[in-house]
């Protein structure tokens, strides 16, 4: 089957995103109650984990440059799984902090950033379809995580839930990445030479107002998604929804993203990437208006998910295209840590 | 990336002050600020 590797990688990345992203949101209230760690401290740990994750990206990029990506692709989910299992043993604030930092750090090698980098280098023109398949799979990570984590925690406890998620990374994500990447990573590797005029390009970009506006819009989108995804369950409960209704709403994030991506693929072909990006931004704003009024009518939650998640799903595809159209650099983040923080990955 | 890093934690801090409604309001303020700046820069021919 032509796209079997993409299907396998899609399955792998779904479980990886579940463990290092949505699991936190699904168990935030449980941890707050059972570990007696405040919501501020828990979310601070999550944010700190993302800092570590971002700092590691340029280092992991060097592994890709040295053609060590195959090992990274199947070892990383194992390390992630072990970190998640360690998280299931955490009792104190410090133990939780160390465990979550490990989860964030080890996930760096098996999420979109590195996957797409490796796939683009190895598959070149065929990469686009593979990336589309992978994102369609991974879009369902929230659909799988929220109900599964809630069910397992209600039936057993949060430690068992976290343990199962860690085991799945080791038993499914790692082998799936191994067999997925086995045949697509080229043995003969052409080293990418860095251009010497790098500094002058950075200076030109930094003087461009469009860069700062683009960075600011990415900040707002990232802030929105970071805050909403992490707090979605308590936020919807604060709006008067029951736990099951909140879980159902959160689990629709994935399908919402997939709908957005499909709409962009079908109707966005002949339109400017920048225009589509702006439309998506306003769609996100409309989604937030629906979120604000969910306490009046709970059915507005569906419109919130439809507008917000489909916009986010589409913007994930559109962002590199807009960046390329505007600044002419496909991998701006590789130039410096500064760009990896401002532009890349929201 | 700064947005997604700050979002979860700042979200909690804002929630402590004024609940999740205030957090949604903060998003609107940021979105409006970005739009107004873009319109201003466009009118002044900076972009």
XYZ file of C-alpha atoms in Angstrom:
393
model
C 0.000 0.000 0.000
C 1.485 3.284 -1.181
C 0.650 5.377 1.857
C 0.975 2.679 4.532
C 3.978 4.460 6.145
C 1.908 7.646 6.474
C -0.956 5.687 8.080
C 1.463 4.084 10.552
C 3.094 7.411 11.414
C -0.374 8.953 11.761
C -1.340 6.286 14.320
C 1.930 6.822 16.169
C 1.659 10.600 16.385
C -1.974 10.355 17.541
C -0.910 8.425 20.646
C 2.065 10.740 21.190
C -0.128 13.868 21.101
C -2.588 12.151 23.432
C 0.065 11.563 26.069
C 1.891 14.864 25.970
C -0.967 17.279 25.290
C -4.592 16.208 25.699
C -3.969 13.897 28.663
C -2.938 16.941 30.690
C -6.196 18.764 29.895
C -8.289 15.657 30.542
C -6.734 15.085 33.975
C -6.163 18.690 35.095
C -9.089 18.721 37.559
C -8.268 15.211 38.828
C -4.654 16.150 39.551
C -5.757 19.382 41.189
C -8.005 17.437 43.574
C -5.964 14.312 44.186
C -2.417 15.672 44.273
C -3.395 18.917 45.982
C -1.394 20.928 43.462
C -3.037 24.230 42.509
C -4.233 24.834 38.961
C -1.729 27.687 38.672
C 1.156 25.401 39.567
C -0.030 22.595 37.295
C -0.378 24.876 34.303
C 2.947 26.517 35.134
C 4.546 23.058 34.881
C 2.801 22.507 31.540
C 4.072 25.853 30.236
C 7.576 25.116 31.526
C 7.441 21.783 29.705
C 6.683 23.627 26.471
C 9.702 25.902 27.040
C 11.956 22.842 27.406
C 10.290 21.294 24.344
C 11.003 24.414 22.238
C 14.594 24.707 23.436
C 15.211 21.121 22.369
C 13.857 21.539 18.833
C 17.017 23.066 17.281
C 19.105 20.329 18.973
C 16.836 17.609 17.619
C 17.082 19.323 14.229
C 20.814 18.613 14.331
C 20.059 14.895 14.750
C 18.047 15.138 11.546
C 20.932 16.934 9.819
C 23.274 14.106 10.872
C 20.880 11.492 9.468
C 20.087 10.053 12.892
C 16.377 10.664 12.392
C 15.379 6.994 12.045
C 16.680 6.116 15.521
C 15.142 9.300 16.908
C 11.754 8.434 15.426
C 11.356 5.068 17.142
C 13.372 5.697 20.332
C 11.554 8.940 21.149
C 8.095 7.303 21.688
C 9.723 4.722 23.993
C 11.292 7.505 26.072
C 7.973 9.352 26.018
C 6.169 6.212 27.196
C 8.658 5.683 30.039
C 8.288 9.327 31.095
C 4.489 8.991 31.090
C 4.761 5.824 33.191
C 7.011 7.723 35.598
C 4.350 10.443 35.718
C 1.845 7.849 36.909
C 4.027 7.364 40.008
C 4.256 11.063 40.923
C 3.051 12.025 44.393
C 4.572 15.428 45.099
C 4.859 18.717 43.239
C 8.566 18.131 42.511
C 7.994 14.604 41.222
C 5.181 15.827 39.010
C 7.323 18.686 37.708
C 10.253 16.382 36.840
C 7.949 13.813 35.236
C 6.087 16.360 33.115
C 9.299 18.071 31.984
C 10.510 14.633 30.878
C 7.231 14.031 29.030
C 7.543 17.371 27.204
C 11.230 16.880 26.439
C 10.927 13.318 25.131
C 7.900 14.174 23.002
C 10.052 16.588 20.976
C 11.355 13.824 18.732
C 8.006 12.329 17.771
C 5.632 15.270 17.203
C 4.799 17.260 14.053
C 7.910 19.466 14.017
C 10.431 16.670 13.670
C 8.142 14.282 11.798
C 7.399 16.804 9.067
C 11.022 17.859 8.868
C 12.133 14.240 8.307
C 9.281 13.472 5.918
C 9.915 16.620 3.854
C 13.633 15.849 3.549
C 13.062 12.234 2.542
C 9.859 12.285 0.502
C 10.325 15.716 -1.097
C 7.415 16.302 -3.531
C 5.432 13.330 -2.167
C 5.597 14.730 1.350
C 2.429 16.846 1.032
C 0.019 13.881 0.761
C 1.766 11.999 3.570
C 1.594 15.059 5.833
C -2.111 15.476 5.009
C -2.789 11.816 5.950
C -0.814 12.147 9.195
C -2.617 15.343 10.255
C -6.006 13.780 9.454
C -5.162 10.878 11.790
C -3.651 12.999 14.535
C -6.638 15.324 14.440
C -8.536 12.618 16.283
C -6.127 12.572 19.235
C -8.521 14.663 21.353
C -11.505 12.516 20.280
C -9.726 9.454 21.621
C -8.066 11.010 24.681
C -10.843 12.875 26.508
C -13.434 10.056 26.654
C -10.814 7.327 27.234
C -9.014 9.198 30.014
C -12.297 10.185 31.683
C -13.689 6.620 31.480
C -10.510 4.951 32.782
C -10.162 7.476 35.610
C -13.795 6.972 36.666
C -13.498 3.166 36.517
C -10.010 2.842 38.047
C -7.896 5.886 38.922
C -5.731 8.500 37.218
C -2.510 6.537 37.801
C -3.860 3.552 35.888
C -5.030 5.895 33.084
C -1.636 7.564 32.756
C 0.115 4.181 32.907
C -2.018 2.850 30.032
C -1.271 5.939 27.910
C 2.469 5.420 28.535
C 2.278 1.724 27.645
C 0.477 2.587 24.387
C 3.358 4.890 23.413
C 5.833 2.059 23.899
C 3.745 -0.723 22.343
C 2.070 1.167 19.488
C 3.789 4.506 18.742
C 7.338 3.202 18.674
C 6.748 0.145 16.418
C 4.421 2.202 14.190
C 7.145 4.825 13.728
C 9.773 2.100 13.211
C 7.875 0.422 10.372
C 6.541 3.736 9.067
C 9.931 5.373 8.710
C 11.892 2.208 7.846
C 11.330 2.503 4.117
C 11.072 6.243 3.700
C 14.286 7.450 5.306
C 17.000 7.614 2.679
C 20.237 5.818 3.494
C 22.288 8.151 1.336
C 21.842 11.485 2.976
C 22.612 14.760 1.347
C 23.783 17.170 3.979
C 22.013 20.502 3.827
C 24.490 23.344 3.667
C 23.565 26.441 5.580
C 23.692 29.621 3.611
C 26.310 32.150 4.597
C 24.099 35.220 4.254
C 21.935 34.039 7.105
C 22.547 37.032 9.401
C 21.633 39.616 6.791
C 18.387 37.752 6.055
C 17.489 37.744 9.730
C 18.152 41.500 9.973
C 15.929 42.203 6.968
C 13.117 40.097 8.399
C 13.370 41.713 11.834
C 12.947 45.173 10.273
C 9.801 44.077 8.459
C 6.573 45.156 10.221
C 4.804 42.238 8.564
C 7.027 39.851 10.538
C 5.979 41.426 13.855
C 2.310 41.440 12.907
C 2.537 37.817 11.781
C 4.328 36.894 15.021
C 1.685 38.708 17.049
C -1.161 36.918 15.287
C 0.592 33.593 15.931
C 0.998 34.618 19.574
C -2.735 35.326 19.876
C -3.662 32.056 18.156
C -1.184 30.096 20.298
C -2.428 31.822 23.444
C -5.999 30.964 22.506
C -5.301 27.316 21.735
C -2.902 26.868 24.685
C -5.368 28.326 27.160
C -8.499 26.738 25.699
C -7.063 23.240 25.249
C -5.614 23.104 28.757
C -8.620 24.584 30.544
C -11.451 23.311 28.359
C -13.013 20.886 30.848
C -13.148 23.247 33.882
C -14.038 26.159 31.566
C -17.082 24.369 30.147
C -18.075 23.188 33.616
C -17.867 26.805 34.811
C -20.305 27.574 31.973
C -22.790 25.113 33.515
C -22.071 21.986 31.460
C -21.855 18.561 33.085
C -18.581 16.597 32.956
C -19.912 14.283 30.234
C -21.075 17.254 28.111
C -17.683 18.940 28.581
C -15.842 15.741 27.589
C -18.075 15.352 24.521
C -17.347 18.944 23.471
C -13.594 18.560 24.021
C -13.536 15.312 22.070
C -14.993 17.162 19.053
C -11.880 19.350 18.720
C -10.246 16.718 16.511
C -13.114 16.290 14.028
C -13.421 20.112 13.983
C -9.783 20.420 12.922
C -10.257 17.751 10.257
C -13.331 19.590 8.877
C -11.260 22.791 8.635
C -8.423 21.053 6.803
C -10.818 19.394 4.352
C -12.573 22.737 3.671
C -9.219 24.401 2.935
C -8.214 21.527 0.633
C -11.536 21.633 -1.257
C -12.252 25.375 -1.464
C -8.888 26.994 -0.783
C -7.019 25.915 -3.911
C -7.564 29.105 -5.915
C -7.530 31.577 -3.022
C -4.660 33.512 -1.489
C -3.134 31.767 1.521
C -3.025 35.047 3.433
C -6.743 35.721 2.822
C -7.637 32.220 3.998
C -5.448 32.699 7.074
C -7.220 35.967 7.946
C -10.651 34.338 7.435
C -9.569 31.543 9.798
C -8.467 34.093 12.391
C -11.905 35.746 12.350
C -13.536 32.320 12.468
C -11.585 31.719 15.692
C -12.871 35.036 17.091
C -16.466 34.046 16.196
C -15.876 30.684 17.919
C -14.810 32.525 21.073
C -18.012 34.598 20.991
C -19.995 31.339 20.986
C -17.839 30.055 23.860
C -18.653 33.181 25.870
C -22.398 32.545 25.540
C -22.404 28.771 26.144
C -23.984 29.325 29.571
C -27.099 30.659 27.804
C -27.431 27.660 25.494
C -25.196 24.580 25.720
C -25.728 23.766 22.033
C -23.538 26.782 21.228
C -20.636 24.510 22.241
C -20.963 22.772 18.871
C -20.665 26.098 17.036
C -17.716 27.060 19.257
C -15.902 23.832 18.324
C -16.834 24.132 14.648
C -15.549 27.705 14.267
C -12.591 27.520 16.646
C -11.174 24.080 15.864
C -11.745 24.170 12.131
C -9.929 27.531 12.061
C -7.044 26.136 14.078
C -6.862 22.989 11.940
C -6.759 25.063 8.753
C -4.222 27.541 10.087
C -1.839 24.693 10.923
C -1.695 23.982 7.175
C -1.794 27.621 6.084
C 0.849 28.992 8.463
C 3.941 27.615 6.678
C 2.420 28.630 3.320
C 1.773 32.216 4.469
C 5.237 32.331 6.010
C 6.728 31.134 2.744
C 4.664 33.575 0.637
C 5.591 36.522 2.858
C 9.188 35.870 3.873
C 10.319 33.345 1.302
C 11.768 31.012 3.906
C 10.341 27.581 4.411
C 12.293 26.873 7.570
C 12.694 30.236 9.230
C 12.761 28.597 12.653
C 16.000 26.807 11.843
C 17.852 30.128 11.544
C 17.793 30.913 15.189
C 16.216 30.037 18.505
C 14.465 33.386 18.361
C 12.446 32.380 15.310
C 11.700 28.957 16.744
C 10.064 30.744 19.685
C 8.185 33.435 17.809
C 7.034 31.844 14.602
C 7.237 28.128 14.876
C 4.556 25.854 16.261
C 2.359 28.758 17.374
C 5.351 29.222 20.398
C 5.367 31.974 23.033
C 1.563 32.068 22.870
C 1.111 28.353 23.420
C 3.716 28.398 26.200
C 2.105 31.343 27.974
C -1.516 30.325 27.279
C -1.950 27.538 29.845
C -0.271 29.336 32.752
C -1.439 32.893 32.031
C -4.869 31.332 31.497
C -4.791 30.071 35.089
C -3.623 33.406 36.451
C -6.381 35.253 34.598
C -8.930 32.643 35.770
C -7.838 33.315 39.372
C -8.571 37.013 38.946
C -11.844 36.996 37.020
C -12.849 33.477 35.987
C -12.819 32.102 32.458
C -15.011 34.913 31.095
C -12.124 37.309 31.732
C -9.780 34.945 29.866
C -12.089 35.022 26.827
C -12.210 38.808 27.153
C -8.377 38.969 27.182
C -8.383 37.058 23.880
C -10.807 39.594 22.368
C -8.638 42.495 23.551
C -5.524 40.903 21.986
C -7.377 40.219 18.718
C -8.717 43.789 18.538
C -5.265 45.234 19.335
C -3.705 43.186 16.503
C -6.382 44.267 14.030
C -6.175 47.953 14.940
C -2.354 47.867 14.668
C -2.537 46.173 11.272
C -5.056 48.741 9.983
C -2.909 51.613 11.321
C 0.310 50.272 9.764
C -1.490 49.659 6.488
C -2.905 53.207 6.373
C 0.520 54.690 7.147
C 2.008 52.538 4.326
C 4.358 50.677 6.655
C 3.091 47.344 5.301
